[in-house]
Coordinates of C-alpha atoms in Angstrom, one line a residue:
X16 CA -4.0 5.1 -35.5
X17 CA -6.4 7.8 -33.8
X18 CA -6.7 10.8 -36.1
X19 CA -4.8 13.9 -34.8
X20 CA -7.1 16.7 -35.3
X21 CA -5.3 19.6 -34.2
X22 CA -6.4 23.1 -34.3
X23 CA -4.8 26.6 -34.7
X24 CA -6.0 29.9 -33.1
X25 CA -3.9 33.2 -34.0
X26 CA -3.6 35.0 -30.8
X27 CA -1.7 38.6 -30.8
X28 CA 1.9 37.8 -30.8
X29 CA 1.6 34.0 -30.7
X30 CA -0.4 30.5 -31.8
X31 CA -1.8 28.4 -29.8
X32 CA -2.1 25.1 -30.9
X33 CA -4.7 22.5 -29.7
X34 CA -5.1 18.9 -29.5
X35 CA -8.3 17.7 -28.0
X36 CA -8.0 14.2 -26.9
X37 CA -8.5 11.6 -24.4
X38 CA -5.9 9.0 -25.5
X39 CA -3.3 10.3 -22.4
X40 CA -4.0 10.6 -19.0
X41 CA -2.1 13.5 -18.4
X42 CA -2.4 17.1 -20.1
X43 CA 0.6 18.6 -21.7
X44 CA 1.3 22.3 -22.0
X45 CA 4.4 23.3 -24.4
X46 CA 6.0 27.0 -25.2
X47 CA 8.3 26.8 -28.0
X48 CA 10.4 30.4 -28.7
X49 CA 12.3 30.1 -31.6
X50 CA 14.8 33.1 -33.0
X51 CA 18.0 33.3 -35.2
X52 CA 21.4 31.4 -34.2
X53 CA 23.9 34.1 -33.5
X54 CA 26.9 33.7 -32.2
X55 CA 26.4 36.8 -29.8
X56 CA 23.0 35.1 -28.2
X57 CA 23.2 31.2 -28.6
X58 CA 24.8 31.1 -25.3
X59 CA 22.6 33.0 -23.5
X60 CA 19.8 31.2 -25.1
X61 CA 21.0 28.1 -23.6
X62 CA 22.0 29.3 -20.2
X63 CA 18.0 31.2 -19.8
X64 CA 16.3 28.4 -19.2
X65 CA 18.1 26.9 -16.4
X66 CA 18.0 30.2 -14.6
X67 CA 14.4 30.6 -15.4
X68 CA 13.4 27.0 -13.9
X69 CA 15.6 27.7 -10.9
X70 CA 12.9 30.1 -9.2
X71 CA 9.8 32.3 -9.8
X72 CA 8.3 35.4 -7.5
X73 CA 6.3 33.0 -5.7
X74 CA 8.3 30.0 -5.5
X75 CA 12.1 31.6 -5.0
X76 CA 13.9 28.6 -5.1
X77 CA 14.3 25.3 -6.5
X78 CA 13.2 23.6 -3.6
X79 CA 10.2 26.0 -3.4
X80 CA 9.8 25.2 -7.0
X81 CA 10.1 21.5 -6.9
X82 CA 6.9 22.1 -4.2
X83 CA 4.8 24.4 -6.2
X84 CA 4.9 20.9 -8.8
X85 CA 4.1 18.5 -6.0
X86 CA 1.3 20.3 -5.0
X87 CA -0.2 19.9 -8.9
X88 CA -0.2 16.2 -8.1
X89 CA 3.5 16.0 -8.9
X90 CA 3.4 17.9 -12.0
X91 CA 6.5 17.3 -14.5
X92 CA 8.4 20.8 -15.8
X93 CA 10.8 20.7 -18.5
X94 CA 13.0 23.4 -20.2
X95 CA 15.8 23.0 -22.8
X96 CA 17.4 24.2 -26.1
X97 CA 17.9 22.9 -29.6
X98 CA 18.3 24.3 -33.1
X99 CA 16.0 23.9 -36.0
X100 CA 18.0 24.6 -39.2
X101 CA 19.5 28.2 -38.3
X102 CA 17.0 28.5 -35.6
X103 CA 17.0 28.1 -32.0
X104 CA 14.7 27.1 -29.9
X105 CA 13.7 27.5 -26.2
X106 CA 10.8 24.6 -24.9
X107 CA 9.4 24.6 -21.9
X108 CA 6.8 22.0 -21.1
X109 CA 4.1 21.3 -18.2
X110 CA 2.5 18.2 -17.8
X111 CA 0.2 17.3 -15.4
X112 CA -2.7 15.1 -14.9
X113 CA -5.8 15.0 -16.3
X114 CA -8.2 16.5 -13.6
X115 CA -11.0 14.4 -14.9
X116 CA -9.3 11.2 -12.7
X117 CA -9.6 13.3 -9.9
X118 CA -12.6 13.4 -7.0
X119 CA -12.8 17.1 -6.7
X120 CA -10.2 18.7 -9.0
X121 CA -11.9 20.9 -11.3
X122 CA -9.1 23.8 -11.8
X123 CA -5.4 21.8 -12.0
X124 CA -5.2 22.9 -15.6
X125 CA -5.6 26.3 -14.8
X126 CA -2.7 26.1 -11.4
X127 CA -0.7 24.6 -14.0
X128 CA -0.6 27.0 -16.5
X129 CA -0.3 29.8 -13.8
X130 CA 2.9 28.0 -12.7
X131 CA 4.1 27.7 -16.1
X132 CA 3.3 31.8 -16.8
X133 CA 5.4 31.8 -13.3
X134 CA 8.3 31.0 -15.0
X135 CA 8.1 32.9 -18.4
X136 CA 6.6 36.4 -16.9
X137 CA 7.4 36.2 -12.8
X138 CA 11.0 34.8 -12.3
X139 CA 12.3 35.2 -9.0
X140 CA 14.5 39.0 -9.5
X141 CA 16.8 40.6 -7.3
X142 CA 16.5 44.0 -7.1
X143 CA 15.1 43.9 -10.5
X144 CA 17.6 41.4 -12.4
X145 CA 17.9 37.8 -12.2
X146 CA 19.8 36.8 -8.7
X147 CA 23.8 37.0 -9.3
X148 CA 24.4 33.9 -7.5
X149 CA 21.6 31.9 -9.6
X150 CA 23.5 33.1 -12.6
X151 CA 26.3 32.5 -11.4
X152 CA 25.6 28.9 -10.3
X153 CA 23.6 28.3 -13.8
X154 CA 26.7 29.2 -15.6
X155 CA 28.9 26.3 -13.9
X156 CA 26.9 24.0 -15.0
X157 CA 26.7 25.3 -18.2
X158 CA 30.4 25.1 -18.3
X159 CA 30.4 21.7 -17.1
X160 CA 27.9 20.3 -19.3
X161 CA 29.7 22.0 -22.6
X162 CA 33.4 20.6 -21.3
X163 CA 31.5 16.8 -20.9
X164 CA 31.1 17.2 -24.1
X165 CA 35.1 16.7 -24.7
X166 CA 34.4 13.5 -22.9
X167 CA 31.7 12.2 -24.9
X168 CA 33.9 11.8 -28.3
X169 CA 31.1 10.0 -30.4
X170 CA 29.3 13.8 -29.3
X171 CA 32.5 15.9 -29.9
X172 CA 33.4 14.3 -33.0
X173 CA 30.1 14.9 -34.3
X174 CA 30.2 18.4 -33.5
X175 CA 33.7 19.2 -34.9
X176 CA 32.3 18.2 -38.3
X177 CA 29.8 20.4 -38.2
X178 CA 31.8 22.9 -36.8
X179 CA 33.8 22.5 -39.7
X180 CA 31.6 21.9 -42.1
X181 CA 29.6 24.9 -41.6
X182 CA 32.2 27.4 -40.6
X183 CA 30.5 30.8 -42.3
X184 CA 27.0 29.5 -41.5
X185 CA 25.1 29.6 -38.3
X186 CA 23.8 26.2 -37.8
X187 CA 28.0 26.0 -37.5
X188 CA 26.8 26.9 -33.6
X189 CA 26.7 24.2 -31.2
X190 CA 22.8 24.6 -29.1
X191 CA 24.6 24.3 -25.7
X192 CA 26.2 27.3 -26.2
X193 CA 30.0 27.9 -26.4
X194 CA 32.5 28.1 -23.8
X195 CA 34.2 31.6 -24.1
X196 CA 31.0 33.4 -24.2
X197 CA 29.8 32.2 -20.6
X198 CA 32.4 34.2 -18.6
X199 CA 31.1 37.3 -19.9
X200 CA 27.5 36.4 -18.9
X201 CA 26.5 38.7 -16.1
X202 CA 22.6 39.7 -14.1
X203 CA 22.0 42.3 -16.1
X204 CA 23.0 40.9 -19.2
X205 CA 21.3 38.1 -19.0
X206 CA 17.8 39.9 -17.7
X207 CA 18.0 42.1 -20.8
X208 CA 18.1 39.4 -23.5
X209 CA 15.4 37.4 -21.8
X210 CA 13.3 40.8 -22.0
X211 CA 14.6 40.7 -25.6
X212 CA 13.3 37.3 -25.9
X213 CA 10.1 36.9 -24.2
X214 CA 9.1 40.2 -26.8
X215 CA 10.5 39.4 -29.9
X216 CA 10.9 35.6 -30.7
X217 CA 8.3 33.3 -32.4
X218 CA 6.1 32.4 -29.7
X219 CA 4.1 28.4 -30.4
X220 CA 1.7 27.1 -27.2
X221 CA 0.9 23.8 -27.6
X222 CA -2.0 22.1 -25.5
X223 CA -2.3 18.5 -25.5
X224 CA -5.3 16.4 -23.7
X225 CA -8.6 15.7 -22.9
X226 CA -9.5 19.7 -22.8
X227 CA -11.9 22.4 -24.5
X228 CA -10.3 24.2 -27.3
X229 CA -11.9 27.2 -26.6
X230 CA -11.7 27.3 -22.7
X231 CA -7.7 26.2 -22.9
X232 CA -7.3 29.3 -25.2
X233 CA -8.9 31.5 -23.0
X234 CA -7.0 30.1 -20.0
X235 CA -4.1 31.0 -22.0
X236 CA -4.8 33.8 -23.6
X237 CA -5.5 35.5 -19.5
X238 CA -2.3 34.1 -17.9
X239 CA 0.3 34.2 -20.6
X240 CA 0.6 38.1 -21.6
X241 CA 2.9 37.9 -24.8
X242 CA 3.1 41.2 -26.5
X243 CA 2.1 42.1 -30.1
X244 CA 5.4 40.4 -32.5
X245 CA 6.1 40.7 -36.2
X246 CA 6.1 36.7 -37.0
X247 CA 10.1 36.5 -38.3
X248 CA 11.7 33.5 -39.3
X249 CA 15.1 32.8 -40.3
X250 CA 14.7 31.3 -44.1
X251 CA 17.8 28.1 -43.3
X252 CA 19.5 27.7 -46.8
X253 CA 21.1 24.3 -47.0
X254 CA 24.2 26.6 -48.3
X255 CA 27.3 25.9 -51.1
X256 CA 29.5 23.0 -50.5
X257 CA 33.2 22.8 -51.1
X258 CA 34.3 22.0 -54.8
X259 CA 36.4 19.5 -53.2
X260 CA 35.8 17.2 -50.0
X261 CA 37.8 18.6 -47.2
X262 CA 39.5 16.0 -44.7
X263 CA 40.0 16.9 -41.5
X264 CA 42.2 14.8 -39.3
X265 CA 42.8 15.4 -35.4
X266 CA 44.2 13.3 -32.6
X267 CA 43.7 12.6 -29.2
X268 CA 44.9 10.2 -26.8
X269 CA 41.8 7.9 -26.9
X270 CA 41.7 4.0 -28.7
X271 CA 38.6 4.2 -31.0
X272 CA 39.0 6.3 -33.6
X273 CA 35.7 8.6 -34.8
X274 CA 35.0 9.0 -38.6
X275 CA 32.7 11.4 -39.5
X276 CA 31.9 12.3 -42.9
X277 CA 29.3 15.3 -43.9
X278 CA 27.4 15.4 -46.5
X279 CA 24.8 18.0 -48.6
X280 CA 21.4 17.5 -49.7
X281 CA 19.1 20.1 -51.4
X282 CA 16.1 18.3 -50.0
X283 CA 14.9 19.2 -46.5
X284 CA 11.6 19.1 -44.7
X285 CA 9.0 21.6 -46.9
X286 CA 10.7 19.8 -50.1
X287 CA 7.9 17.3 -52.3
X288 CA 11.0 14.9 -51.7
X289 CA 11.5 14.6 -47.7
X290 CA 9.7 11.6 -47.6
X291 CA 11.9 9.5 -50.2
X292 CA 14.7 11.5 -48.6
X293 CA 14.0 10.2 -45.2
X294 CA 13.5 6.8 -46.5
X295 CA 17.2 6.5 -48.7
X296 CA 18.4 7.4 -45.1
X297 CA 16.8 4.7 -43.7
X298 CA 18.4 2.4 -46.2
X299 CA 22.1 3.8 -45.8
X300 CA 22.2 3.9 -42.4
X301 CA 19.5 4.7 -40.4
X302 CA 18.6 1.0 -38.6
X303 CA 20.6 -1.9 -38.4
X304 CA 19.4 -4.0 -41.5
X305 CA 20.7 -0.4 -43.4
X306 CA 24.2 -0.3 -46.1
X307 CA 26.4 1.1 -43.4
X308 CA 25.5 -1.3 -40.7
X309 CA 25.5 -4.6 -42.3
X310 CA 28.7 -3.9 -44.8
X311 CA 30.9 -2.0 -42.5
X312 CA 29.8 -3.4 -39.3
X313 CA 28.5 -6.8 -40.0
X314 CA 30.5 -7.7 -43.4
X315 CA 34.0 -6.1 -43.1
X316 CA 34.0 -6.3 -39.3
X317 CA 35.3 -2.6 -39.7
X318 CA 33.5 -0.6 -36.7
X319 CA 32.2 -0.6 -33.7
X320 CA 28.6 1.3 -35.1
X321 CA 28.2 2.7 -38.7
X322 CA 25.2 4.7 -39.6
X323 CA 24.1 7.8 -41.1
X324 CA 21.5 10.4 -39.6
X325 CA 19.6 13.2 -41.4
X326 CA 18.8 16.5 -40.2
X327 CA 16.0 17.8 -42.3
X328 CA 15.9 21.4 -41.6
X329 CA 18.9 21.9 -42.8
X330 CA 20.2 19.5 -45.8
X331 CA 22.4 17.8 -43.8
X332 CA 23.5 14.2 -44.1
X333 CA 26.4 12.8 -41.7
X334 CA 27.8 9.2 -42.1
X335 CA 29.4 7.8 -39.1
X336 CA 31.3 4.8 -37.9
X337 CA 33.9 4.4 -34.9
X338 CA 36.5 2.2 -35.6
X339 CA 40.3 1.6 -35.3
X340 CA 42.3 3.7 -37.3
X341 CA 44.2 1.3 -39.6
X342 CA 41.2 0.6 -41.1
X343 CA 40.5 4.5 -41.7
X344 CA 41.0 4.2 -46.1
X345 CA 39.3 0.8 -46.2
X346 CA 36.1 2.6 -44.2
X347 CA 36.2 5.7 -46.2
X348 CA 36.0 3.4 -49.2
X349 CA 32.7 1.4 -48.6
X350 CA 31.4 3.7 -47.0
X351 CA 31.4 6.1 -49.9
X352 CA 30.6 3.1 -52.4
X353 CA 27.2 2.3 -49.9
X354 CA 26.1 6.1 -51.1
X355 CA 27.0 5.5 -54.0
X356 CA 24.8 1.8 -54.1
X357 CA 21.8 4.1 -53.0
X358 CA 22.3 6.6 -55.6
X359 CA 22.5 3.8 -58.5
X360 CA 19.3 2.0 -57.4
X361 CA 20.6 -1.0 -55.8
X362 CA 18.2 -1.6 -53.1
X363 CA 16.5 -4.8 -52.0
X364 CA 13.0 -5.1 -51.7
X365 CA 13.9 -6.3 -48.4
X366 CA 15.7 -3.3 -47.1
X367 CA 12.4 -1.1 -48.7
X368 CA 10.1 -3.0 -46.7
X369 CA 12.0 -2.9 -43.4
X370 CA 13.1 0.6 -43.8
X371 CA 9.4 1.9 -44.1
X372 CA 8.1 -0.8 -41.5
X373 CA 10.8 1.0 -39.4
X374 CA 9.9 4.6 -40.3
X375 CA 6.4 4.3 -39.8
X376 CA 6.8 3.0 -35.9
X377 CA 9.3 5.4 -35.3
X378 CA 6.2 8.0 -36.1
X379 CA 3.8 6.3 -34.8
X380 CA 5.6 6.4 -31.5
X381 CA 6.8 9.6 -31.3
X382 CA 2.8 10.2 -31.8
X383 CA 1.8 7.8 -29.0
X384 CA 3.1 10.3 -26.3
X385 CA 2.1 14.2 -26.1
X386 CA 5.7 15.6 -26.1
X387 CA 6.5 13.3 -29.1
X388 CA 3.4 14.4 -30.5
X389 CA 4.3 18.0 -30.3
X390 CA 7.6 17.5 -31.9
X391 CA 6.4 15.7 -35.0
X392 CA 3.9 18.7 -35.4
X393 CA 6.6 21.3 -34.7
X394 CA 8.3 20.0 -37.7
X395 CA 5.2 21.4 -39.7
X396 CA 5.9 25.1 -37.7
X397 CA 9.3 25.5 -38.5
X398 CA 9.1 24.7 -41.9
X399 CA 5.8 26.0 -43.0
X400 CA 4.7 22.6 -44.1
X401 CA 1.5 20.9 -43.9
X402 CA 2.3 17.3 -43.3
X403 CA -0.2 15.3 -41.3
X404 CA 0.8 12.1 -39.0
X405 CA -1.3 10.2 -41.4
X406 CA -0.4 11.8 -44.7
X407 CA 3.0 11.1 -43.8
X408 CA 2.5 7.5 -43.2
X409 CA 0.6 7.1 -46.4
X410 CA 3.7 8.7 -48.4
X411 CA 6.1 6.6 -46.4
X412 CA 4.9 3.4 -47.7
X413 CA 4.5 5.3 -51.6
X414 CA 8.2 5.8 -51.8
X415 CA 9.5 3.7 -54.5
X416 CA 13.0 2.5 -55.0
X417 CA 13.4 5.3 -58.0
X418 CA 11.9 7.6 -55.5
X419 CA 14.7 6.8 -53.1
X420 CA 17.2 6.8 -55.2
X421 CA 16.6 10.4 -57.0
X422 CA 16.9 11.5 -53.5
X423 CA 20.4 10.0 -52.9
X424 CA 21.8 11.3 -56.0
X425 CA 21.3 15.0 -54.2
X426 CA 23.9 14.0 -51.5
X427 CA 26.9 15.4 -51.7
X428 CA 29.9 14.4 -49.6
X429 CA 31.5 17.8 -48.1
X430 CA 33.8 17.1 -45.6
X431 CA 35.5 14.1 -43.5
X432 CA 36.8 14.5 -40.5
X433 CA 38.8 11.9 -38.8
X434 CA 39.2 12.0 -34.8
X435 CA 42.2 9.3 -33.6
X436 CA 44.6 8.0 -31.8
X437 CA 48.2 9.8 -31.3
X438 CA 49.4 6.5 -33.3
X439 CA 50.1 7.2 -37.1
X440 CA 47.3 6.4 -39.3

C-alpha cells in the first residue's frame, strides 16, 4: 500500500495534521476536540454539535446550510460524538472535491474551510446565545435518539454492562449523553460550555488530499482562530476489577435473550502488546472463523451471534452472544472455556493465518478512505503512540501464537450481565 507520510505542525493552541496525497479525489478537512467524560458535560457535549450544524451567521438555517454545501459542489459535513478511553470527543468533518478536477476552481478549499470555521466560531446566535427553539428542537432528538436506544437491545445490553461494569469510572458514561440531564439543558447554558469548549479542549485539524502542506496550514491557521490552550489529557487507567465476577440479570418482555460478559485487560493501545492483544481478539471472537462464533454459534447451535470486541483505550474486552435463555449456563460455560483455550495456547495455525489476513484488510481499508484514514491515525493522538499504517501491518503478521496467548492470559472476566425474557431462566 501507498506510504502515508503525514506531517505535524504545532500551531498555538492546536495541531494540524497533514496528509499530502493524490490517491482521493476529494479533500477532507477534520476538527477533533477531545476533553474529560463528566457526568456534568457529556450531555452537552453530545447535544453541541447538532445545534452547531443546524445554522451559522451567514447561513441561519438548515436549509440555508444545506445550500452554503451545494454551492461547494455539494460538499459533505459531518459532526458527532464518541469517547476515547475517558475522553470525549467532538468531530466535525468537511469534505469536498478536489479543485484540481475542476475548469476554473482555484479557491474551493479555501470556501470550504471558511464554511467549516462558520460553524466552530460564527453559529447562528440570538441575541447573543444559541436560538431557544434550535435548542430546544436539538434536544428532542437527542431524547429520541437516547430512548431508541431501549429499542435496540443488542445496543442497550451492551451499554448496561458497561454501565455496570464501570460504575465509579467515567468511561461508565454512555457518548450520547444521558436522559435526565437534557431537560435541564437551556440557551444560555448550552452557549457557555461551547465557549468553554471551543477554549479549552484538545484541539486536532486534520487535512487530507492532494494539497500543500504549508499553504493548507496557512489557510487554517487565518480562518480558524483557536486560542492559546494548555494541551491536557485525561491519563484513562484500565481501573481494579472486582475480586469476584459480578452477574447481573434483568428482564424484559423481549424473546432473545442478550448475554454480555465484561472483561479486563491491562494491555491497551500505547502498550508493546496491542498488536498480539488485537490479534487473541481476533481469534476469540472478532470474525466468524473466531472461538466464539464457530463453538457457540456453529457447534452448539447456542446463539444467534457470538463474538467478542476490544476497546483499546480503555482495557476493555466484552464477549457477547444473543441467545435463548435456557441455554444461558451452557453459554456461560464455553464461552469462558474459548478464553480460556486462547489463554492455554490452543490456537490453529489456521485461525492465526485468517485472523491476521483479516486484520490487515480491516486496516488497509479503513486506510483506503480519508475519514478512515484519519481515525487509524487518531489512535496514535489519543494515546501518544507512534504506530504507522505500515509498522502496524508488519507487527500484525509477527504475532506469534505465544504472543497471542501472553495477551489473553491478562483478560480478566469482571462482570456478566444477562438481559431476558420475563420467563424463568
Amino acid at each position: 500500500m501507498e506510504a502515508t507520510h503525514e506531517q505535524t505542525f504545532n500551531a498555538s493552541g492546536y495541531s494540524i495534521h497533514v496528509i499530502e496525497t493524490e490517491k482521493y479525489k476529494t479533500n477532507t478537512i477534520m476538527i477533533k476536540m477531545r476533553a474529560p467524560l463528566q457526568k456534568e458535560t457529556v450531555t452537552m457535549r453530545a447535544l453541541l454539535p447538532h445545534v452547531l450544524q443546524s445554522g451559522t451567521e451567514h447561513a441561519p438555517s438548515a436549509a440555508a446550510f444545506r445550500t452554503a454545501l451545494d454551492e461547494l459542489y455539494g460538499a459533505l459535513f459531518f459532526a458527532d460524538s464518541a469517547k476515547k478511553g475517558n475522553e470525549h470527543v467532538l468531530t466535525f468533518t468537511m469534505e469536498t472535491a478536489n479543485e484540481h478536477y475542476l475548469h476554473g476552481e482555484n479557491d474551493l478549499f479555501d470556501r470550504a474551510l471558511a464554511l467549516l470555521a462558520d460553524v466552530l466560531f460564527r453559529p447562528n446566535l440570538k441575541e447573543g446565545l444559541f436560538p431557544e427553539k434550535t435548542v430546544q428542537q436539538e434536544k428532542r432528538s437527542l431524547q429520541q435518539r437516547i430512548r431508541s436506544i431501549y429499542d435496540d437491545k443488542t445496543r442497550y445490553a451492551s451499554l448496561k454492562l458497561v454501565e455496570e461494569m464501570y460504575k465509579e469510572d467515567p468511561y461508565a458514561l454512555p457518548a450520547g449523553g444521558l436522559l435526565e440531564k437534557v431537560e435541564p439543558i437551556d440557551s444560555s447554558s448550552l452557549y457557555a460550555y461551547y465557549q468553554k469548549a471551543l477554549a479549552e479542549d484538545v484541539i486536532d485539524i486534520f487535512v487530507i488530499g492532494d494539497v500543500n502542506a504549508q499553504e493548507a496550514v496557512k489557510k487554517i491557521n487565518e480562518h480558524l482562530p483557536f486560542s492559546d490552550r494548555l494541551a491536557v489529557t485525561t491519563q484513562t487507567e484500565t481501573g481494579a476489577g472486582s475480586k469476584e465476577v459480578q452477574v447481573i440479570r434483568e428482564t424484559q418482555d423481549i424473546n432473545q435473550g442478550k448475554l454480555n460478559i465484561g472483561c479486563r485487560t491491562t494491555i491497551t493501545y500505547n502498550d508493546p502488546q496491542f498488536v498480539a492483544m488485537q490479534v487473541s481478539n481476533g481469534i476469540l471472537g472478532a470474525f466468524a472463523h473466531s472461538k466464539l462464533f464457530m463453538n457457540v454459534r456453529e457447534k452448539e447451535s447456542l446463539a444467534y451471534y457470538a463474538a467478542s470486541r476490544l476497546d483499546s483505550h480503555k482495557g476493555f474486552v466484552m464477549m457477547l452472544a444473543g441467545i435463548d435463555q435456557k441455554n444461558y449456563d451452557k453459554t456461560v460455560q464455553i464461552m469462558n472455556e474459548q478464553l480460556d483455550e486462547m489463554k492455554k495456547g490452543n490456537i490453529s495455525d489456521l485461525e492465526m493465518n485468517q485472523t491476521k489476513a483479516l486484520l490487515k484488510n480491516q486496516l488497509q481499508e479503513s486506510a483506503d478512505t480519508a475519514r478512515g484514514m484519519v481515525e487509524v491515525l487518531y489512535h496514535n493522538i489519543a494515546s501518544d503512540t507512534n504506530r504507522p499504517i505500515e509498522q502496524w501491518l508488519k507487527d500484525i503478521d509477527a504475532v506469534t501464537k505465544e504472543q497471542a496467548a501472553a495477551a489473553a492470559q491478562t483478560i480478566s472476566v469482571d462482570t456478566v450481565y444477562f438481559l431476558s425474557g420475563k420467563e424463568e431462566i
